Amino acid sequence: MIVALSGGIGGAKLALGLSQVLPPSDLLIVANTGDDFEHLGLTICPDIDTLSYTLAGLDNPVLGWGRHDESWGFMDTLGALGGPDWFRLGDRDLAVHVLRTHRLRGRETLSSITDDVRQRMGIGPRILPMSDDPVRTRILGDAGWIDFQDWFVRQRAAPVVRAVEFAGAAAARPQPEVLAALRAGPRAVAICPSNPFISIEPILAVPGMRDAILASGAPVIAVSPIIAGQAVKGPTAKMFAELGTPPSAAAVAARYGDLLTGYVMEEGDDATGIAPRVFRAATLMRTLDDKVALARAVLAAADALR
Amino acid sequence: MIVALSGGIGGAKLALGLSQVLPPSDLLIVANTGDDFEHLGLTICPDIDTLSYTLAGLDNPVLGWGRHDESWGFMDTLGALGGPDWFRLGDRDLAVHVLRTHRLRGRETLSSITDDVRQRMGIGPRILPMSDDPVRTRILGDAGWIDFQDWFVRQRAAPVVRAVEFAGAAAARPQPEVLAALRAGPRAVAICPSNPFISIEPILAVPGMRDAILASGAPVIAVSPIIAGQAVKGPTAKMFAELGTPPSAAAVAARYGDLLTGYVMEEGDDATGIAPRVFRAATLMRTLDDKVALARAVLAAADALR
């Protein structure tokens, strides 16, 4: 079993690669839920949905979020009615949010709903939230603490980030099947090339999760989301700079600290001071072949460390 | 002021006619909310929405419900995810339901939300619910009591109707602006050609509503929804037969009893035994001209009775 920790778009690319080279039963994807939020009375789980859409082949490579077969009648009408239109909800995407919210209100767990949606979409590997309890990432900007999606989408990640917190994390319980998979001694734990601050650290902030990873005895391999000092997509580099560290592959490895036993990074990037064993690979995933090749590199790194 | 009591499609046709011949400030449409229901966590108000769409020119004359400019991405996806698809929610229609539900949860009244949506849609006359408190029509069939929309939509009105009840009506308060309009001495109260059992009687079941109509001193004019023993649309005739009375214009008038001072019915239909003064008109509303002509006939009847 490979246990892969993932945020949205970058992580989902590697998760898709892993899904192409592993039998479905040998891959468990643990999704960040720190950027989940309540909007218009709906519970929206962006990373779970990006993972599901990507693994189902429904993702929208042009937008970088949502579905490729989307329509916007709901959003157009909502705007005309004076409703909030800063967070774009496609008509088809909305079906997931409405159904999930309704089932959560009926006391079904997010894990159970996510697993059902995953199966309905014809996705083989399991995708599970890091916790069934709500964890909500918050950003401290110059105007105080704001909700993550307010910062990320409504304010287009513009406010300078002074700190990040994960509200609810202290009381959250790790998803039981994730814990069980870690206890069973996985082949590896893969940390996908996601933003460490807002995609991976919320997962690690769930009490018991970091310890369970360490106790698993498995190689823990992270893939750098930073190439040549820049993020492929999203605010990772900006957040490093604003939080006081020049963005680099090494800076990402340093944030994960003693959790890592291996680190996959781009050929040519500076590995000075990186503690875990470094493996070089092509980490920019444009095509499906790129994703598959990177997935194979992660597995090879893990097996080299066993 | 004309106060018009209305259900969905048939009533909305006369309401549209009235809106064409009266200044907006002289028409108050009171919508039945007995067939409102909670579905997928959303509060859906079919009669309010049919009235709004009809008066905004957005109605769908082919389906007889919903909007003419509709798309179905949400519904298609919901079905693929195993969600309930017996109640069809269009993508644009859904914007009203999501926004309304969110605002109701924030403690705004249904009246306030309905009035805002009405203005956003560019509708002149006010549309208000009969009450801001929930009233839910239920149907007694051979298998026991079921919710109205379960009977009407999911079971296509097939189960034989043994009785009708309005859950919550006893505790519901009449909408205050409706009461105020009745107290101010309106030119007439018009009972639109809607199903008496499930569209008009829920309105009259709100404590104080019937008394306020009687106390208003205004002519109360109903328009028959039955022509030549048949309903133009919907289960009105079926319900009369199953509840023990052959369907006829006279049977409708008898249900309203001493509330009526005037009754508008089709030329040629039998008026034997009808207590209020009978006015003859063309009551089948196919075109906008038909609706306007019937609206004028109702106003003429009212003025003849003053």
mmCIF file of N, CA and C in Angstrom, chain A residues 150-262:
data_model
loop_
_atom_site.group_PDB
_atom_site.id
_atom_site.type_symbol
_atom_site.label_atom_id
_atom_site.label_comp_id
_atom_site.label_asym_id
_atom_site.label_seq_id
_atom_site.Cartn_x
_atom_site.Cartn_y
_atom_site.Cartn_z
ATOM 1 N N ASP A 150 -11.527 32.937 1.630
ATOM 2 C CA ASP A 150 -11.640 34.393 1.521
ATOM 3 C C ASP A 150 -10.311 34.950 0.998
ATOM 4 N N TRP A 151 -9.233 34.482 1.628
ATOM 5 C CA TRP A 151 -7.894 34.914 1.197
ATOM 6 C C TRP A 151 -7.574 34.406 -0.211
ATOM 7 N N PHE A 152 -7.780 33.110 -0.442
ATOM 8 C CA PHE A 152 -7.279 32.457 -1.645
ATOM 9 C C PHE A 152 -8.094 32.821 -2.890
ATOM 10 N N VAL A 153 -9.401 32.810 -2.758
ATOM 11 C CA VAL A 153 -10.249 33.021 -3.937
ATOM 12 C C VAL A 153 -10.780 34.455 -3.987
ATOM 13 N N ARG A 154 -11.437 34.877 -2.908
ATOM 14 C CA ARG A 154 -12.063 36.199 -2.970
ATOM 15 C C ARG A 154 -11.015 37.293 -3.104
ATOM 16 N N GLN A 155 -9.926 37.158 -2.344
ATOM 17 C CA GLN A 155 -8.875 38.178 -2.404
ATOM 18 C C GLN A 155 -7.687 37.729 -3.266
ATOM 19 N N ARG A 156 -7.892 36.663 -4.040
ATOM 20 C CA ARG A 156 -6.896 36.151 -4.985
ATOM 21 C C ARG A 156 -5.512 35.998 -4.381
ATOM 22 N N ALA A 157 -5.455 35.559 -3.135
ATOM 23 C CA ALA A 157 -4.192 35.305 -2.420
ATOM 24 C C ALA A 157 -3.305 36.543 -2.343
ATOM 25 N N ALA A 158 -3.916 37.721 -2.474
ATOM 26 C CA ALA A 158 -3.126 38.953 -2.490
ATOM 27 C C ALA A 158 -2.613 39.380 -1.108
ATOM 28 N N PRO A 159 -3.419 39.305 -0.036
ATOM 29 C CA PRO A 159 -2.900 39.805 1.245
ATOM 30 C C PRO A 159 -1.629 39.065 1.677
ATOM 31 N N VAL A 160 -0.703 39.822 2.199
ATOM 32 C CA VAL A 160 0.542 39.247 2.726
ATOM 33 C C VAL A 160 0.197 38.292 3.878
ATOM 34 N N VAL A 161 0.820 37.125 3.869
ATOM 35 C CA VAL A 161 0.539 36.108 4.886
ATOM 36 C C VAL A 161 1.519 36.250 6.041
ATOM 37 N N ARG A 162 0.988 36.456 7.245
ATOM 38 C CA ARG A 162 1.826 36.567 8.440
ATOM 39 C C ARG A 162 1.874 35.245 9.208
ATOM 40 N N ALA A 163 0.794 34.487 9.124
ATOM 41 C CA ALA A 163 0.745 33.202 9.831
ATOM 42 C C ALA A 163 -0.407 32.384 9.255
ATOM 43 N N VAL A 164 -0.342 31.089 9.532
ATOM 44 C CA VAL A 164 -1.390 30.161 9.097
ATOM 45 C C VAL A 164 -1.803 29.356 10.312
ATOM 46 N N GLU A 165 -3.110 29.138 10.478
ATOM 47 C CA GLU A 165 -3.551 28.251 11.562
ATOM 48 C C GLU A 165 -4.616 27.304 11.035
ATOM 49 N N PHE A 166 -4.807 26.203 11.772
ATOM 50 C CA PHE A 166 -5.759 25.183 11.361
ATOM 51 C C PHE A 166 -6.819 25.060 12.449
ATOM 52 N N ALA A 167 -7.873 25.862 12.317
ATOM 53 C CA ALA A 167 -8.906 25.882 13.349
ATOM 54 C C ALA A 167 -9.596 24.521 13.407
ATOM 55 N N GLY A 168 -9.744 24.014 14.601
ATOM 56 C CA GLY A 168 -10.409 22.718 14.783
ATOM 57 C C GLY A 168 -9.459 21.545 14.786
ATOM 58 N N ALA A 169 -8.209 21.765 14.365
ATOM 59 C CA ALA A 169 -7.288 20.632 14.226
ATOM 60 C C ALA A 169 -7.048 19.928 15.562
ATOM 61 N N ALA A 170 -6.946 20.697 16.628
ATOM 62 C CA ALA A 170 -6.604 20.091 17.923
ATOM 63 C C ALA A 170 -7.649 19.062 18.356
ATOM 64 N N ALA A 171 -8.884 19.274 17.937
ATOM 65 C CA ALA A 171 -9.965 18.369 18.344
ATOM 66 C C ALA A 171 -10.295 17.332 17.267
ATOM 67 N N ALA A 172 -9.605 17.385 16.149
ATOM 68 C CA ALA A 172 -9.932 16.475 15.043
ATOM 69 C C ALA A 172 -9.300 15.103 15.261
ATOM 70 N N ARG A 173 -10.020 14.090 14.870
ATOM 71 C CA ARG A 173 -9.486 12.720 14.949
ATOM 72 C C ARG A 173 -9.045 12.273 13.574
ATOM 73 N N PRO A 174 -7.898 11.634 13.467
ATOM 74 C CA PRO A 174 -7.461 11.177 12.140
ATOM 75 C C PRO A 174 -8.449 10.154 11.574
ATOM 76 N N GLN A 175 -8.582 10.159 10.266
ATOM 77 C CA GLN A 175 -9.517 9.228 9.619
ATOM 78 C C GLN A 175 -9.080 7.792 9.950
ATOM 79 N N PRO A 176 -9.976 6.972 10.482
ATOM 80 C CA PRO A 176 -9.576 5.650 11.005
ATOM 81 C C PRO A 176 -8.942 4.725 9.972
ATOM 82 N N GLU A 177 -9.427 4.735 8.730
ATOM 83 C CA GLU A 177 -8.852 3.834 7.730
ATOM 84 C C GLU A 177 -7.456 4.279 7.313
ATOM 85 N N VAL A 178 -7.205 5.579 7.411
ATOM 86 C CA VAL A 178 -5.854 6.084 7.137
ATOM 87 C C VAL A 178 -4.905 5.582 8.228
ATOM 88 N N LEU A 179 -5.349 5.707 9.479
ATOM 89 C CA LEU A 179 -4.528 5.192 10.589
ATOM 90 C C LEU A 179 -4.270 3.704 10.421
ATOM 91 N N ALA A 180 -5.310 2.962 10.051
ATOM 92 C CA ALA A 180 -5.165 1.505 9.892
ATOM 93 C C ALA A 180 -4.164 1.184 8.793
ATOM 94 N N ALA A 181 -4.219 1.933 7.706
ATOM 95 C CA ALA A 181 -3.278 1.692 6.604
ATOM 96 C C ALA A 181 -1.846 1.978 7.044
ATOM 97 N N LEU A 182 -1.675 3.012 7.867
ATOM 98 C CA LEU A 182 -0.325 3.324 8.361
ATOM 99 C C LEU A 182 0.154 2.243 9.334
ATOM 100 N N ARG A 183 -0.751 1.754 10.158
ATOM 101 C CA ARG A 183 -0.377 0.715 11.128
ATOM 102 C C ARG A 183 -0.022 -0.601 10.439
ATOM 103 N N ALA A 184 -0.620 -0.816 9.260
ATOM 104 C CA ALA A 184 -0.403 -2.089 8.561
ATOM 105 C C ALA A 184 0.963 -2.149 7.889
ATOM 106 N N GLY A 185 1.734 -1.064 7.982
ATOM 107 C CA GLY A 185 3.078 -1.091 7.389
ATOM 108 C C GLY A 185 3.046 -0.899 5.890
ATOM 109 N N PRO A 186 2.779 0.318 5.433
ATOM 110 C CA PRO A 186 2.681 0.565 3.985
ATOM 111 C C PRO A 186 4.050 0.490 3.300
ATOM 112 N N ARG A 187 4.010 0.299 2.012
ATOM 113 C CA ARG A 187 5.237 0.284 1.197
ATOM 114 C C ARG A 187 5.918 1.652 1.279
ATOM 115 N N ALA A 188 5.113 2.714 1.317
ATOM 116 C CA ALA A 188 5.656 4.066 1.460
ATOM 117 C C ALA A 188 4.540 5.038 1.794
ATOM 118 N N VAL A 189 4.955 6.149 2.382
ATOM 119 C CA VAL A 189 4.071 7.309 2.485
ATOM 120 C C VAL A 189 4.608 8.339 1.500
ATOM 121 N N ALA A 190 3.772 8.762 0.578
ATOM 122 C CA ALA A 190 4.185 9.754 -0.414
ATOM 123 C C ALA A 190 3.550 11.089 -0.066
ATOM 124 N N ILE A 191 4.370 12.115 0.040
ATOM 125 C CA ILE A 191 3.844 13.475 0.232
ATOM 126 C C ILE A 191 3.888 14.146 -1.131
ATOM 127 N N CYS A 192 2.716 14.374 -1.684
ATOM 128 C CA CYS A 192 2.607 14.878 -3.056
ATOM 129 C C CYS A 192 3.157 16.294 -3.157
ATOM 130 N N PRO A 193 3.458 16.749 -4.380
ATOM 131 C CA PRO A 193 4.005 18.108 -4.551
ATOM 132 C C PRO A 193 2.919 19.170 -4.402
ATOM 133 N N SER A 194 2.462 19.298 -3.166
ATOM 134 C CA SER A 194 1.432 20.279 -2.820
ATOM 135 C C SER A 194 2.070 21.360 -1.970
ATOM 136 N N ASN A 195 1.313 22.429 -1.753
ATOM 137 C CA ASN A 195 1.761 23.524 -0.895
ATOM 138 C C ASN A 195 1.934 23.014 0.534
ATOM 139 N N PRO A 196 3.141 23.082 1.103
ATOM 140 C CA PRO A 196 3.293 22.532 2.462
ATOM 141 C C PRO A 196 2.434 23.265 3.488
ATOM 142 N N PHE A 197 2.360 24.587 3.395
ATOM 143 C CA PHE A 197 1.669 25.379 4.432
ATOM 144 C C PHE A 197 0.175 25.089 4.506
ATOM 145 N N ILE A 198 -0.453 24.938 3.355
ATOM 146 C CA ILE A 198 -1.924 24.900 3.337
ATOM 147 C C ILE A 198 -2.492 23.585 2.815
ATOM 148 N N SER A 199 -1.629 22.709 2.293
ATOM 149 C CA SER A 199 -2.152 21.446 1.783
ATOM 150 C C SER A 199 -1.671 20.242 2.587
ATOM 151 N N ILE A 200 -0.418 20.240 2.996
ATOM 152 C CA ILE A 200 0.134 19.078 3.700
ATOM 153 C C ILE A 200 0.140 19.291 5.217
ATOM 154 N N GLU A 201 0.508 20.484 5.654
ATOM 155 C CA GLU A 201 0.587 20.709 7.103
ATOM 156 C C GLU A 201 -0.771 20.593 7.808
ATOM 157 N N PRO A 202 -1.894 20.943 7.160
ATOM 158 C CA PRO A 202 -3.180 20.657 7.822
ATOM 159 C C PRO A 202 -3.360 19.159 8.092
ATOM 160 N N ILE A 203 -2.901 18.321 7.155
ATOM 161 C CA ILE A 203 -3.010 16.868 7.368
ATOM 162 C C ILE A 203 -2.154 16.457 8.563
ATOM 163 N N LEU A 204 -0.925 16.988 8.598
ATOM 164 C CA LEU A 204 0.008 16.637 9.674
ATOM 165 C C LEU A 204 -0.411 17.235 11.012
ATOM 166 N N ALA A 205 -1.288 18.248 10.964
ATOM 167 C CA ALA A 205 -1.743 18.899 12.198
ATOM 168 C C ALA A 205 -2.843 18.108 12.902
ATOM 169 N N VAL A 206 -3.397 17.123 12.227
ATOM 170 C CA VAL A 206 -4.407 16.288 12.893
ATOM 171 C C VAL A 206 -3.692 15.434 13.944
ATOM 172 N N PRO A 207 -4.087 15.554 15.195
ATOM 173 C CA PRO A 207 -3.353 14.860 16.262
ATOM 174 C C PRO A 207 -3.233 13.362 15.979
ATOM 175 N N GLY A 208 -2.016 12.876 16.068
ATOM 176 C CA GLY A 208 -1.769 11.453 15.846
ATOM 177 C C GLY A 208 -1.317 11.123 14.440
ATOM 178 N N MET A 209 -1.548 12.020 13.485
ATOM 179 C CA MET A 209 -1.227 11.696 12.093
ATOM 180 C C MET A 209 0.287 11.629 11.877
ATOM 181 N N ARG A 210 1.008 12.640 12.350
ATOM 182 C CA ARG A 210 2.459 12.650 12.164
ATOM 183 C C ARG A 210 3.099 11.445 12.877
ATOM 184 N N ASP A 211 2.633 11.189 14.097
ATOM 185 C CA ASP A 211 3.184 10.056 14.848
ATOM 186 C C ASP A 211 2.890 8.738 14.137
ATOM 187 N N ALA A 212 1.703 8.623 13.578
ATOM 188 C CA ALA A 212 1.335 7.379 12.893
ATOM 189 C C ALA A 212 2.201 7.176 11.656
ATOM 190 N N ILE A 213 2.527 8.268 10.979
ATOM 191 C CA ILE A 213 3.406 8.169 9.805
ATOM 192 C C ILE A 213 4.800 7.715 10.241
ATOM 193 N N LEU A 214 5.304 8.363 11.300
ATOM 194 C CA LEU A 214 6.636 8.000 11.796
ATOM 195 C C LEU A 214 6.659 6.550 12.289
ATOM 196 N N ALA A 215 5.581 6.149 12.976
ATOM 197 C CA ALA A 215 5.533 4.808 13.562
ATOM 198 C C ALA A 215 5.308 3.720 12.527
ATOM 199 N N SER A 216 4.912 4.121 11.329
ATOM 200 C CA SER A 216 4.599 3.117 10.302
ATOM 201 C C SER A 216 5.841 2.353 9.860
ATOM 202 N N GLY A 217 7.013 2.970 10.066
ATOM 203 C CA GLY A 217 8.246 2.338 9.617
ATOM 204 C C GLY A 217 8.463 2.416 8.120
ATOM 205 N N ALA A 218 7.516 3.047 7.419
ATOM 206 C CA ALA A 218 7.617 3.106 5.960
ATOM 207 C C ALA A 218 8.510 4.272 5.537
ATOM 208 N N PRO A 219 9.154 4.154 4.376
ATOM 209 C CA PRO A 219 9.819 5.329 3.819
ATOM 210 C C PRO A 219 8.793 6.446 3.598
ATOM 211 N N VAL A 220 9.192 7.659 3.929
ATOM 212 C CA VAL A 220 8.325 8.823 3.707
ATOM 213 C C VAL A 220 9.019 9.708 2.675
ATOM 214 N N ILE A 221 8.414 9.774 1.498
ATOM 215 C CA ILE A 221 9.036 10.446 0.363
ATOM 216 C C ILE A 221 8.200 11.655 -0.016
ATOM 217 N N ALA A 222 8.766 12.824 0.048
ATOM 218 C CA ALA A 222 8.060 14.010 -0.433
ATOM 219 C C ALA A 222 8.580 14.384 -1.821
ATOM 220 N N VAL A 223 7.706 14.966 -2.612
ATOM 221 C CA VAL A 223 8.096 15.504 -3.917
ATOM 222 C C VAL A 223 8.034 17.016 -3.827
ATOM 223 N N SER A 224 9.072 17.687 -4.256
ATOM 224 C CA SER A 224 9.114 19.144 -4.129
ATOM 225 C C SER A 224 8.079 19.815 -5.039
ATOM 226 N N PRO A 225 7.282 20.736 -4.498
ATOM 227 C CA PRO A 225 6.386 21.541 -5.336
ATOM 228 C C PRO A 225 7.082 22.787 -5.887
ATOM 229 N N ILE A 226 8.353 22.944 -5.517
ATOM 230 C CA ILE A 226 9.124 24.112 -5.965
ATOM 231 C C ILE A 226 10.177 23.632 -6.964
ATOM 232 N N ILE A 227 10.183 24.275 -8.114
ATOM 233 C CA ILE A 227 11.184 23.984 -9.145
ATOM 234 C C ILE A 227 11.888 25.296 -9.476
ATOM 235 N N ALA A 228 13.194 25.299 -9.364
ATOM 236 C CA ALA A 228 13.985 26.505 -9.650
ATOM 237 C C ALA A 228 13.453 27.714 -8.887
ATOM 238 N N GLY A 229 13.102 27.483 -7.636
ATOM 239 C CA GLY A 229 12.673 28.586 -6.773
ATOM 240 C C GLY A 229 11.263 29.079 -7.013
ATOM 241 N N GLN A 230 10.553 28.411 -7.932
ATOM 242 C CA GLN A 230 9.191 28.861 -8.233
ATOM 243 C C GLN A 230 8.192 27.720 -8.057
ATOM 244 N N ALA A 231 6.962 28.091 -7.677
ATOM 245 C CA ALA A 231 5.894 27.104 -7.601
ATOM 246 C C ALA A 231 5.336 26.885 -9.003
ATOM 247 N N VAL A 232 4.991 25.638 -9.318
ATOM 248 C CA VAL A 232 4.373 25.349 -10.614
ATOM 249 C C VAL A 232 3.060 26.120 -10.739
ATOM 250 N N LYS A 233 2.322 26.164 -9.675
ATOM 251 C CA LYS A 233 1.028 26.847 -9.661
ATOM 252 C C LYS A 233 0.717 27.236 -8.219
ATOM 253 N N GLY A 234 -0.008 28.322 -8.041
ATOM 254 C CA GLY A 234 -0.483 28.645 -6.711
ATOM 255 C C GLY A 234 0.496 29.475 -5.902
ATOM 256 N N PRO A 235 0.132 29.735 -4.646
ATOM 257 C CA PRO A 235 0.847 30.727 -3.834
ATOM 258 C C PRO A 235 1.993 30.175 -3.000
ATOM 259 N N THR A 236 2.509 28.973 -3.319
ATOM 260 C CA THR A 236 3.535 28.384 -2.448
ATOM 261 C C THR A 236 4.760 29.289 -2.309
ATOM 262 N N ALA A 237 5.300 29.752 -3.442
ATOM 263 C CA ALA A 237 6.518 30.574 -3.382
ATOM 264 C C ALA A 237 6.247 31.878 -2.641
ATOM 265 N N LYS A 238 5.111 32.491 -2.938
ATOM 266 C CA LYS A 238 4.725 33.737 -2.261
ATOM 267 C C LYS A 238 4.646 33.535 -0.751
ATOM 268 N N MET A 239 4.060 32.429 -0.328
ATOM 269 C CA MET A 239 3.916 32.180 1.115
ATOM 270 C C MET A 239 5.281 31.982 1.769
ATOM 271 N N PHE A 240 6.177 31.225 1.116
ATOM 272 C CA PHE A 240 7.522 31.072 1.679
ATOM 273 C C PHE A 240 8.149 32.445 1.896
ATOM 274 N N ALA A 241 8.118 33.273 0.863
ATOM 275 C CA ALA A 241 8.775 34.577 0.950
ATOM 276 C C ALA A 241 8.169 35.406 2.078
ATOM 277 N N GLU A 242 6.835 35.413 2.156
ATOM 278 C CA GLU A 242 6.168 36.254 3.152
ATOM 279 C C GLU A 242 6.343 35.721 4.565
ATOM 280 N N LEU A 243 6.561 34.409 4.668
ATOM 281 C CA LEU A 243 6.764 33.819 5.990
ATOM 282 C C LEU A 243 8.246 33.765 6.354
ATOM 283 N N GLY A 244 9.090 34.358 5.496
ATOM 284 C CA GLY A 244 10.461 34.607 5.928
ATOM 285 C C GLY A 244 11.543 33.693 5.377
ATOM 286 N N THR A 245 11.193 32.848 4.412
ATOM 287 C CA THR A 245 12.197 31.940 3.847
ATOM 288 C C THR A 245 12.176 32.043 2.333
ATOM 289 N N PRO A 246 13.330 32.236 1.693
ATOM 290 C CA PRO A 246 13.313 32.226 0.226
ATOM 291 C C PRO A 246 12.795 30.873 -0.268
ATOM 292 N N PRO A 247 11.891 30.876 -1.241
ATOM 293 C CA PRO A 247 11.330 29.613 -1.705
ATOM 294 C C PRO A 247 12.367 28.769 -2.425
ATOM 295 N N SER A 248 12.439 27.510 -2.063
ATOM 296 C CA SER A 248 13.358 26.576 -2.721
ATOM 297 C C SER A 248 12.904 25.167 -2.377
ATOM 298 N N ALA A 249 13.391 24.208 -3.156
ATOM 299 C CA ALA A 249 13.106 22.810 -2.838
ATOM 300 C C ALA A 249 13.617 22.482 -1.442
ATOM 301 N N ALA A 250 14.786 23.017 -1.089
ATOM 302 C CA ALA A 250 15.363 22.736 0.231
ATOM 303 C C ALA A 250 14.494 23.294 1.351
ATOM 304 N N ALA A 251 13.884 24.451 1.104
ATOM 305 C CA ALA A 251 13.035 25.058 2.126
ATOM 306 C C ALA A 251 11.806 24.188 2.393
ATOM 307 N N VAL A 252 11.283 23.565 1.344
ATOM 308 C CA VAL A 252 10.143 22.657 1.532
ATOM 309 C C VAL A 252 10.571 21.464 2.375
ATOM 310 N N ALA A 253 11.725 20.874 2.029
ATOM 311 C CA ALA A 253 12.207 19.710 2.791
ATOM 312 C C ALA A 253 12.420 20.072 4.254
ATOM 313 N N ALA A 254 12.926 21.264 4.486
ATOM 314 C CA ALA A 254 13.175 21.691 5.867
ATOM 315 C C ALA A 254 11.875 21.786 6.666
ATOM 316 N N ARG A 255 10.801 22.212 6.006
ATOM 317 C CA ARG A 255 9.527 22.309 6.724
ATOM 318 C C ARG A 255 9.042 20.934 7.179
ATOM 319 N N TYR A 256 9.299 19.902 6.369
ATOM 320 C CA TYR A 256 8.838 18.573 6.759
ATOM 321 C C TYR A 256 9.752 17.936 7.805
ATOM 322 N N GLY A 257 10.975 18.447 7.913
ATOM 323 C CA GLY A 257 11.879 18.041 8.984
ATOM 324 C C GLY A 257 12.148 16.547 9.011
ATOM 325 N N ASP A 258 12.110 15.976 10.220
ATOM 326 C CA ASP A 258 12.521 14.581 10.383
ATOM 327 C C ASP A 258 11.456 13.587 9.933
ATOM 328 N N LEU A 259 10.357 14.122 9.382
ATOM 329 C CA LEU A 259 9.324 13.212 8.857
ATOM 330 C C LEU A 259 9.837 12.460 7.631
ATOM 331 N N LEU A 260 10.710 13.128 6.865
ATOM 332 C CA LEU A 260 11.114 12.585 5.562
ATOM 333 C C LEU A 260 12.286 11.623 5.670
ATOM 334 N N THR A 261 12.177 10.547 4.876
ATOM 335 C CA THR A 261 13.362 9.709 4.679
ATOM 336 C C THR A 261 13.896 9.874 3.259
ATOM 337 N N GLY A 262 13.065 10.356 2.371
ATOM 338 C CA GLY A 262 13.517 10.580 0.995
ATOM 339 C C GLY A 262 12.866 11.821 0.416
#
